[in-house]
Tab-separated table of C-alpha atoms in Angstrom:
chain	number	residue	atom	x	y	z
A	1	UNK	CA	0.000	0.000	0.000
A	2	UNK	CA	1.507	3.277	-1.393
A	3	UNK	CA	0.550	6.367	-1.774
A	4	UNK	CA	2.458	9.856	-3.462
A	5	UNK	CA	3.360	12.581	-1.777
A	6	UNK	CA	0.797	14.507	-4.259
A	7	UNK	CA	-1.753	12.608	-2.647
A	8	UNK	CA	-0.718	13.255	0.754
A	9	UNK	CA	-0.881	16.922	0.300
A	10	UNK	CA	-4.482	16.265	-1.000
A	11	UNK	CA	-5.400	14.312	2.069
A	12	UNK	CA	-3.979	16.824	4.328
A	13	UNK	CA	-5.959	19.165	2.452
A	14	UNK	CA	-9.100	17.728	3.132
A	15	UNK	CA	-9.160	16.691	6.462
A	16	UNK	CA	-7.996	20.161	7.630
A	17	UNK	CA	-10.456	21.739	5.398
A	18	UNK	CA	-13.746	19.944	6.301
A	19	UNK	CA	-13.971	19.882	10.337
A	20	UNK	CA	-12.045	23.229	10.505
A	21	UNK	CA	-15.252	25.023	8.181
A	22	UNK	CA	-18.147	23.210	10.122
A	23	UNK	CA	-17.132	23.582	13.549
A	24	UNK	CA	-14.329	26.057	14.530
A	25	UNK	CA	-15.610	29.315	13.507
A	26	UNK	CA	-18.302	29.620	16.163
A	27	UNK	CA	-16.341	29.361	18.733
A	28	UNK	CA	-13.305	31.285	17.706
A	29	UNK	CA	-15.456	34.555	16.520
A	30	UNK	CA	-16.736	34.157	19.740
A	31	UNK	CA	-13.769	34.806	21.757
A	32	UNK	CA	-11.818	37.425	19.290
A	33	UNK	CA	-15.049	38.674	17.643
A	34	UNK	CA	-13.992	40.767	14.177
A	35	UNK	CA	-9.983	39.893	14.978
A	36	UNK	CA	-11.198	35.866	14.391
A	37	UNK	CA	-8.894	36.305	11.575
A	38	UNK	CA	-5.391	36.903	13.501
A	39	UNK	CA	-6.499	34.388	15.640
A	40	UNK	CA	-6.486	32.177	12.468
A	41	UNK	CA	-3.449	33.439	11.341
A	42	UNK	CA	-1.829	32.178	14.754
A	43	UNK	CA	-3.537	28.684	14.586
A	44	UNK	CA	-2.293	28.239	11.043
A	45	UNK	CA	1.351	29.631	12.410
A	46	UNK	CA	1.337	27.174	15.014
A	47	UNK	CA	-0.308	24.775	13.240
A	48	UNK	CA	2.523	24.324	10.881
A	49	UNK	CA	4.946	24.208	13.743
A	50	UNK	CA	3.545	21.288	15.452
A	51	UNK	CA	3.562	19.281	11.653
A	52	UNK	CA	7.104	20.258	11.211
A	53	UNK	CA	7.670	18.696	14.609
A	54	UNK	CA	5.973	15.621	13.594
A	55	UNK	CA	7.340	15.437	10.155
A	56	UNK	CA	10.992	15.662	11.303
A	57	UNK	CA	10.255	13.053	14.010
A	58	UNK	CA	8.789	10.769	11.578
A	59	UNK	CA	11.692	10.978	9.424
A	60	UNK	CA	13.940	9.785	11.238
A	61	UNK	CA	12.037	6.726	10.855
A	62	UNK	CA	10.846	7.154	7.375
A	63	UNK	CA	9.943	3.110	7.242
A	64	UNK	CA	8.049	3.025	10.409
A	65	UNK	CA	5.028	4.190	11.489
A	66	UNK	CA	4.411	5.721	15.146
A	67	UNK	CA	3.535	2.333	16.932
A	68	UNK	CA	7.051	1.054	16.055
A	69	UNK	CA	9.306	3.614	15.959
A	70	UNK	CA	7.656	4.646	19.563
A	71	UNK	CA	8.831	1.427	20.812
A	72	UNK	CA	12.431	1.724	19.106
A	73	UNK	CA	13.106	5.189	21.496
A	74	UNK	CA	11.444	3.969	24.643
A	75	UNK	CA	11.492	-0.146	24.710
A	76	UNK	CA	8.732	-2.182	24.491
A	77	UNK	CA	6.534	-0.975	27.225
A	78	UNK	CA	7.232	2.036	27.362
A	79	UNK	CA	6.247	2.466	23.603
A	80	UNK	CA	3.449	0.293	23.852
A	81	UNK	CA	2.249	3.131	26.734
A	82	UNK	CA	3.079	6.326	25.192
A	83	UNK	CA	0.358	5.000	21.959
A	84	UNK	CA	-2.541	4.352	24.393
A	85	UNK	CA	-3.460	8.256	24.242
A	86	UNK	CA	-3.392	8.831	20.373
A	87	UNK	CA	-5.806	5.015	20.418
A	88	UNK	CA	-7.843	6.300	22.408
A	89	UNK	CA	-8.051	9.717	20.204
A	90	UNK	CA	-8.375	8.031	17.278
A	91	UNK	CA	-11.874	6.075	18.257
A	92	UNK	CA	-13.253	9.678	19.633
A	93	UNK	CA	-12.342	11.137	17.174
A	94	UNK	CA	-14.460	9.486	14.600
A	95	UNK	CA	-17.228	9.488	17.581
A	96	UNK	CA	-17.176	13.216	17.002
A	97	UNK	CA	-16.861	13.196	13.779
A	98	UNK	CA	-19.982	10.999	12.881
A	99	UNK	CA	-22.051	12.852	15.623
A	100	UNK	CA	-21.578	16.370	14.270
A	101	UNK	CA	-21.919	15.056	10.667
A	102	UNK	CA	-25.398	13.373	11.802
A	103	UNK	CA	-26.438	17.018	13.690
A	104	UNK	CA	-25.136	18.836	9.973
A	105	UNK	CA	-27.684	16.463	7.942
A	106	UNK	CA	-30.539	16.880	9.941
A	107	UNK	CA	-30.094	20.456	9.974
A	108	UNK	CA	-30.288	20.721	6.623
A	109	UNK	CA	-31.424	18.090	4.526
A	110	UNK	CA	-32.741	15.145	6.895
A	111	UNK	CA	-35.029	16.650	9.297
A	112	UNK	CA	-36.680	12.851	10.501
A	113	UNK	CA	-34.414	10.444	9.578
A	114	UNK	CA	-32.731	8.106	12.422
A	115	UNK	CA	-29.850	8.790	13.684
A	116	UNK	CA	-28.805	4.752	13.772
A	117	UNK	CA	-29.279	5.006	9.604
A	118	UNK	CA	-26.848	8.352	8.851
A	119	UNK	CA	-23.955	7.048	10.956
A	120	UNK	CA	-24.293	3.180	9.885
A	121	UNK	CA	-24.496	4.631	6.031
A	122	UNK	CA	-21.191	6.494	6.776
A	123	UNK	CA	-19.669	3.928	8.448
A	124	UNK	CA	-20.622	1.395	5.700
A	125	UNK	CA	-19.277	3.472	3.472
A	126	UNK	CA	-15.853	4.148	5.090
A	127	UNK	CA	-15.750	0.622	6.093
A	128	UNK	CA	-15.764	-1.281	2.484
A	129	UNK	CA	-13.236	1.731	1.551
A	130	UNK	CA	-10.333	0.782	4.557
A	131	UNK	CA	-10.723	-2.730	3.902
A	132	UNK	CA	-11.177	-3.073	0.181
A	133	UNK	CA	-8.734	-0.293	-0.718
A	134	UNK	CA	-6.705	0.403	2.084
A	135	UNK	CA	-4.768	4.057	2.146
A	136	UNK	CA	-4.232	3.444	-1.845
A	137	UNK	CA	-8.111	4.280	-1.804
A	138	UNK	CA	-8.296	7.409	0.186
A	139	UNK	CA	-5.340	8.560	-1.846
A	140	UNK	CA	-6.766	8.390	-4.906
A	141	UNK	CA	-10.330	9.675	-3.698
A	142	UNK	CA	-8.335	12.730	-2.276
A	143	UNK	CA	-6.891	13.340	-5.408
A	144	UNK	CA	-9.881	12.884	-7.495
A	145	UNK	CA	-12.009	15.698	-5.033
A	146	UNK	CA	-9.637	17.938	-3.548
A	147	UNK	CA	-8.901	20.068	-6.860
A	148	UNK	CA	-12.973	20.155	-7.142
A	149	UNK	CA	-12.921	20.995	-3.448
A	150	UNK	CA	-11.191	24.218	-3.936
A	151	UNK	CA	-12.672	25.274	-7.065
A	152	UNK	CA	-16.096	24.868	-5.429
A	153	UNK	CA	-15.068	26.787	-2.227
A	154	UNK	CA	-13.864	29.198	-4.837
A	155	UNK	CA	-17.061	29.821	-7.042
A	156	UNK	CA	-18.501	30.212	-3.039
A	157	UNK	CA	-16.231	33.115	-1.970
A	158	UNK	CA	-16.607	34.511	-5.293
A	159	UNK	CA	-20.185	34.394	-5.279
A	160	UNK	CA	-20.971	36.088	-1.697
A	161	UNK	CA	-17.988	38.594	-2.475
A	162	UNK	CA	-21.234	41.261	-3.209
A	163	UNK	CA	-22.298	40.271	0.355
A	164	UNK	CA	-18.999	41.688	2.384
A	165	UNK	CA	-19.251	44.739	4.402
A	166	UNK	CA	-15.700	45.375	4.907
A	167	UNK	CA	-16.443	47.560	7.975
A	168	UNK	CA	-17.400	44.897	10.000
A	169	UNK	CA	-13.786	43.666	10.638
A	170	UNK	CA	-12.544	47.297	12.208
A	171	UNK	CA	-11.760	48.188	14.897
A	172	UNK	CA	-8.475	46.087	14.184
A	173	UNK	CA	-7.522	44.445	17.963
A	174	UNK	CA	-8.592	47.556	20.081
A	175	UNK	CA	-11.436	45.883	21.122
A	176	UNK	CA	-9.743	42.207	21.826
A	177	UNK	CA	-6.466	42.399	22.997
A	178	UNK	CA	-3.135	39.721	22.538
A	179	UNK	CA	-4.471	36.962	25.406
A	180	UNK	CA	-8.577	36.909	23.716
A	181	UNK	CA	-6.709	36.683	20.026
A	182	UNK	CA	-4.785	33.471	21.207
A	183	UNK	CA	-7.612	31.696	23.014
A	184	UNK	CA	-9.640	32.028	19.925
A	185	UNK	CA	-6.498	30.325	17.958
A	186	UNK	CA	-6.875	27.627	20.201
A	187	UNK	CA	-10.054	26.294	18.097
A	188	UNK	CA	-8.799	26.201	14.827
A	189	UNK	CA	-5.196	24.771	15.949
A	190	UNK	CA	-6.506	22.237	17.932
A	191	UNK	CA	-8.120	20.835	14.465
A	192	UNK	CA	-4.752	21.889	12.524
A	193	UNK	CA	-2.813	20.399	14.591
A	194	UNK	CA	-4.241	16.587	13.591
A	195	UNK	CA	-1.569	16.601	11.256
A	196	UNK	CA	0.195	14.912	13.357
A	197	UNK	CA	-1.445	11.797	11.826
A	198	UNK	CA	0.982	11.993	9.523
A	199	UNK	CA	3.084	9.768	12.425
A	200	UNK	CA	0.699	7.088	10.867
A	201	UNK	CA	1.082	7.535	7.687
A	202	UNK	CA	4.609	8.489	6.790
A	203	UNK	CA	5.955	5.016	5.975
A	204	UNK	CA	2.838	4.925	3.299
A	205	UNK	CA	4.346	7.166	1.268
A	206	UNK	CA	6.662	5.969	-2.159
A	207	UNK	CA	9.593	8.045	-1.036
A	208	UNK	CA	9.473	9.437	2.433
A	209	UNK	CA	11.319	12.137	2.878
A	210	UNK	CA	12.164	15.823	2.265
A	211	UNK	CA	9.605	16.011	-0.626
A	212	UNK	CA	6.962	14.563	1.919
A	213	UNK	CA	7.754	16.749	4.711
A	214	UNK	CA	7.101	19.661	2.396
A	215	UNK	CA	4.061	18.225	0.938
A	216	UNK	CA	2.643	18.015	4.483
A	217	UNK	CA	4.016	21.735	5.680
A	218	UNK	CA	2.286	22.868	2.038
A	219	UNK	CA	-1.274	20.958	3.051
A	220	UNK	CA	-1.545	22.706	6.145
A	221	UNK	CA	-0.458	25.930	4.951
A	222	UNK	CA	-2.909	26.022	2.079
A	223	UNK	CA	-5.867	25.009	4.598
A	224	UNK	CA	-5.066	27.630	7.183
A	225	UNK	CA	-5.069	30.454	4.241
A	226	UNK	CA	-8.445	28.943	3.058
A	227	UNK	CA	-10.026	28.574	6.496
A	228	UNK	CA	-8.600	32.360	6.971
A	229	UNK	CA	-10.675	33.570	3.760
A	230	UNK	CA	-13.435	31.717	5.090
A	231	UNK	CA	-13.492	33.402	8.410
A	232	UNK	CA	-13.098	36.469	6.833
A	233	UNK	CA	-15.796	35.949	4.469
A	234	UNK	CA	-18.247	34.781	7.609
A	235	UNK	CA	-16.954	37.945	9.668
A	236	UNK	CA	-17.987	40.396	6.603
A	237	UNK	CA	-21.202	38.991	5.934
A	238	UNK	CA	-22.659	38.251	9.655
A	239	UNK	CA	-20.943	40.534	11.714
A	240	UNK	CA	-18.826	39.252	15.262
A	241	UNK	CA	-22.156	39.302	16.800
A	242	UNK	CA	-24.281	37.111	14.316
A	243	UNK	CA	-21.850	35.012	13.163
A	244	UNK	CA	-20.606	33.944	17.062
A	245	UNK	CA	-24.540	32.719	17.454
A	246	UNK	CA	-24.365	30.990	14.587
A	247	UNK	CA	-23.971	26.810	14.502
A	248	UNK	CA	-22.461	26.756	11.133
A	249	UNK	CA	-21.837	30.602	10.433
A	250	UNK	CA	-20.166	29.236	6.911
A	251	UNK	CA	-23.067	27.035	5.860
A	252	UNK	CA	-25.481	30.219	6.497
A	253	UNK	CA	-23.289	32.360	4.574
A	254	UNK	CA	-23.404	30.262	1.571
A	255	UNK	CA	-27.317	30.114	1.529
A	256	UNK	CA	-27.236	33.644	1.094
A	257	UNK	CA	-25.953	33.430	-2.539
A	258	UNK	CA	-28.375	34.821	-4.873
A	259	UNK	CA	-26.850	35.773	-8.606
A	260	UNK	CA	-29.203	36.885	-11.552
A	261	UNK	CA	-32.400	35.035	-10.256
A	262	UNK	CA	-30.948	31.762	-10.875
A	263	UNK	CA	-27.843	31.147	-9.531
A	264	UNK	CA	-28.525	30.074	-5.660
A	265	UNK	CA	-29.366	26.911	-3.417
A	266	UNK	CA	-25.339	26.581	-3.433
A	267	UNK	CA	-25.692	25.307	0.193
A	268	UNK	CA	-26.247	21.793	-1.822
A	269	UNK	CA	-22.535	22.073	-3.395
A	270	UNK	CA	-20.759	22.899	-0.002
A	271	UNK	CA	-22.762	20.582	1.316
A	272	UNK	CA	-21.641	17.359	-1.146
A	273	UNK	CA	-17.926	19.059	-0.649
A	274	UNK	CA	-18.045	19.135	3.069
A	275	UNK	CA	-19.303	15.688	3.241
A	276	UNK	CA	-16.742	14.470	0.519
A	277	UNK	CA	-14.021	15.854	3.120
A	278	UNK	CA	-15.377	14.432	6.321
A	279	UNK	CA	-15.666	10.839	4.442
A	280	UNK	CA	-12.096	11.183	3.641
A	281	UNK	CA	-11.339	12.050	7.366
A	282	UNK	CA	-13.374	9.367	9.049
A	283	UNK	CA	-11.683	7.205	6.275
A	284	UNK	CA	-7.862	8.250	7.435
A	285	UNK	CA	-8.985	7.737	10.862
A	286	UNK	CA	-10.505	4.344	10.130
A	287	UNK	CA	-7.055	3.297	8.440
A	288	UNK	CA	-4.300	4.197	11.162
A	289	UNK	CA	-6.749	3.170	14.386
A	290	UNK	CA	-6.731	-0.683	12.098
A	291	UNK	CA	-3.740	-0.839	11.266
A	292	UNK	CA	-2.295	0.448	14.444
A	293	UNK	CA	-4.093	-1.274	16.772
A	294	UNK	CA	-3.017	-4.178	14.945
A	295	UNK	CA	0.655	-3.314	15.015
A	296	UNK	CA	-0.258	-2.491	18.560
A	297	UNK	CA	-0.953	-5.903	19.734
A	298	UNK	CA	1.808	-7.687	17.229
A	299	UNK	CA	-0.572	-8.492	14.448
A	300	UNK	CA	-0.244	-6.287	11.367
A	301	UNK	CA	-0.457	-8.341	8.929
A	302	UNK	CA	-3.984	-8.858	10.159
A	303	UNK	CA	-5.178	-6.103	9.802
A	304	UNK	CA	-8.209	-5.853	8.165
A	305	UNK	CA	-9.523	-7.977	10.670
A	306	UNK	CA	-9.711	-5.268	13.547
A	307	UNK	CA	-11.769	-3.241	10.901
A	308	UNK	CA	-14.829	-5.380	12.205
A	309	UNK	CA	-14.463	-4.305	15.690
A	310	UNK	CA	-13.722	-1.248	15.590
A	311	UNK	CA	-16.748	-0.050	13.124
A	312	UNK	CA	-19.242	-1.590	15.836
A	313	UNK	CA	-17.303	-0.056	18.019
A	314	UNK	CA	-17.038	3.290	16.719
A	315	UNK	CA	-20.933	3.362	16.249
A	316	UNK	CA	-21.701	2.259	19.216
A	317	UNK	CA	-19.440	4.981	21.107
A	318	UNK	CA	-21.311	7.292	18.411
A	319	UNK	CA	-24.856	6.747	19.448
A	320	UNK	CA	-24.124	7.273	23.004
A	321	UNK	CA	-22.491	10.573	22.437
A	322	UNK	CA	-26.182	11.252	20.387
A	323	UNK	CA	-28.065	10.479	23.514
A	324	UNK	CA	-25.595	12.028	26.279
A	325	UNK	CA	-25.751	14.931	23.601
A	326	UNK	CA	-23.009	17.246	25.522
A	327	UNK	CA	-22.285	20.356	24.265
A	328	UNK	CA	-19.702	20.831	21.242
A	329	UNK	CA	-18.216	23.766	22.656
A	330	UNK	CA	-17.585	21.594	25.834
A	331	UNK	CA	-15.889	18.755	23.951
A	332	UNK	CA	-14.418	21.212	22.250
A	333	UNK	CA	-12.615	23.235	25.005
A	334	UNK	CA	-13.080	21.375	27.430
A	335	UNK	CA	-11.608	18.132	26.461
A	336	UNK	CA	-10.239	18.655	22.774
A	337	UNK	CA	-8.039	21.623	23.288
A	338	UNK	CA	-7.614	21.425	27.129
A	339	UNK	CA	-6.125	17.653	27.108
A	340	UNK	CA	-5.475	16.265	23.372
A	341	UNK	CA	-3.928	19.283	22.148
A	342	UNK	CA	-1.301	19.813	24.174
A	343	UNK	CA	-0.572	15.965	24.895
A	344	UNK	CA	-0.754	13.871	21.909
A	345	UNK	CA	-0.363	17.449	19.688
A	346	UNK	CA	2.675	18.857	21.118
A	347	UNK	CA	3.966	16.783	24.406
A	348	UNK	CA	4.145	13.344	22.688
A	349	UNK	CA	6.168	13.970	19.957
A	350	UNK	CA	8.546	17.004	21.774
A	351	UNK	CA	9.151	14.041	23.957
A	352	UNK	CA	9.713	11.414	21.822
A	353	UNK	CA	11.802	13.707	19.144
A	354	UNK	CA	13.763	14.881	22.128
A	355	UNK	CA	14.588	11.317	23.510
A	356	UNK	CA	15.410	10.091	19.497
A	357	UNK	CA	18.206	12.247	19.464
A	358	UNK	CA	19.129	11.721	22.809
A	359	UNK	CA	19.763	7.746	22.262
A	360	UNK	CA	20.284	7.656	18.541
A	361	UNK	CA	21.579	10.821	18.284
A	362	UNK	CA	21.194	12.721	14.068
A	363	UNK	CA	20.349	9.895	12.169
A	364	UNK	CA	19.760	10.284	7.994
A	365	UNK	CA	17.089	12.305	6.092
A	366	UNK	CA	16.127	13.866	10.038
């Protein structure tokens, strides 16, 4: 199973893209109001800080994937330790994922359809992808959609341009201040910073290396300047005040497009995109939590086999997060950037990138 480092960039691409859109603007306008966009700026900043950090771990290891190469700088059990966090990410993740995704279609499209039916068709779907095509798939599927993904988001921005009251971003910081600026980064990082998946996926690619590295650095700095437009966009149609009320402040914005008396309803095409991008994030998700809780427990070769217990799994730990129902903003902050960030984000690999070089000292292509 290969995959090119065009492809990565694509994948990157997406699954920064699609969550980032949907869920982080609310929040983040909420806390720096019309300066949301510096506090983008930041997140994308920092965002490509942590994947450099990742990337350089990763190759110095080019051939292995996180779950080994963890247990080549700390020993056996100290490796096997260390990856518990980032499983236990993985399956909430997609948890997340699949409830806000179900809460998105019945918004919009699905008003009385069960939630068992949406997440089971997604997970179906993801599912016969992972094990029939394996990262090859999702490669390829990135590829295909993410050049259709930008020109769509492109048309969008082009399209509400007569919308934008460029007023509503001023006063520029006088009314935030340096500290409110930087917890609203938090948001959009927190969801940048997943590109530390790449730990996962490095050995995947047909030539790991510097040309991978900059793929990934390129993916995450092309989504942080499109999520930046996009916030801007939201900022200069709503308003700080509208758009921090607002559940999907980008979706709204896009039903506002109204050209000539027949161009409009263009929710539906950020709607097919947005879903396109979230399938090819559930399906990267699927992938790695397989194949490394296979290489986890010494059976890789098998590992299409763990695919059937972690989809029950997964939608299982999905419909209880439907009925506990907590709020977003408190998984969010409260668990998502509070405890993952900083620990599987930044700690994890500082630690195991500093402890590398301390045993093995510069090894090549790091």
């Amino acid at each position: 199973m290969k995959i090119s480092n065009r492809q990565l960039f694509w994948m990157i691409l997406m699954m920064e893209i699609g969550m980032n859109l949907l869920i982080s603007m609310t929040a983040t306008i909420h806390n720096a109001k019309q300066d949301a966009w510096i506090s983008y700026i930041m997140a994308g900043a920092a965002g490509l800080i942590i994947t450099y950090t990742a990337a350089r771990l990763s190759s110095r290891y080019p051939h292995q994937t996180l779950i080994q190469y963890s247990t080549a700088i700390l020993g056996k059990w100290g490796g096997k330790l260390i990856i518990i966090p980032f499983i236990l990410q993985w399956f909430w993740v997609m948890s997340l994922i699949l409830r806000d995704e179900y809460l998105f279609i019945r918004l919009s499209v699905l008003y009385k359809t069960p939630d068992w039916v949406v997440i089971g068709t997604m997970i179906g779907v993801v599912l016969y992808t992972v094990y029939h095509g394996g990262i090859e798939a999702i490669g390829r599927v990135s590829e295909l959609w993410g050049p259709i993904v930008i020109v769509i988001l492109a048309l969008t921005l082009g399209l509400t341009f007569n919308n934008l009251n460029w007023t509503m971003v001023l006063p520029v910081y006088a009314d935030t201040g340096l500290m409110t600026i930087v917890e609203g980064a938090l948001a959009p990082l927190s969801l940048l910073g997943e590109a530390v998946l790449l730990m996962m996926l490095f050995p995947f690619v047909e030539h790991p290396g510097q040309e991978t590295r900059k793929a990934l650095l390129l993916g995450v700095g092309f989504s942080s300047f499109l999520l930046l437009l996009g916030v801007l966009w939201v900022i200069m149609t709503f308003g700080p005040a509208v758009g921090s009320r607002l559940q999907f402040p980008f979706f709204e914005m896009v039903k506002l497009v109204y050209l000539m008396e027949f161009i409009q309803n263009m929710d539906v095409f950020v709607m097919a995109i947005w879903l396109v991008c979230i399938f090819v994030k559930l399906s990267i998700y699927m992938f790695i939590t397989c194949y490394g809780l296979a290489q986890w427990i010494g059976k890789a070769r098998s590992w299409k086999k763990i695919t059937w217990v972690a989809a029950p799994a997964t939608f299982i730990l999905t419909m209880l997060v439907i009925k506990l129902n907590p709020p977003a903003g408190l998984l969010l902050k409260g668990v998502w950037v509070r405890y993952v960030m900083p620990v599987n984000m930044v700690a994890i690999p500082l630690f195991l990138l500093a402890v590398s070089f301390i045993r093995h000292g510069r090894r090549p292509g790091s």
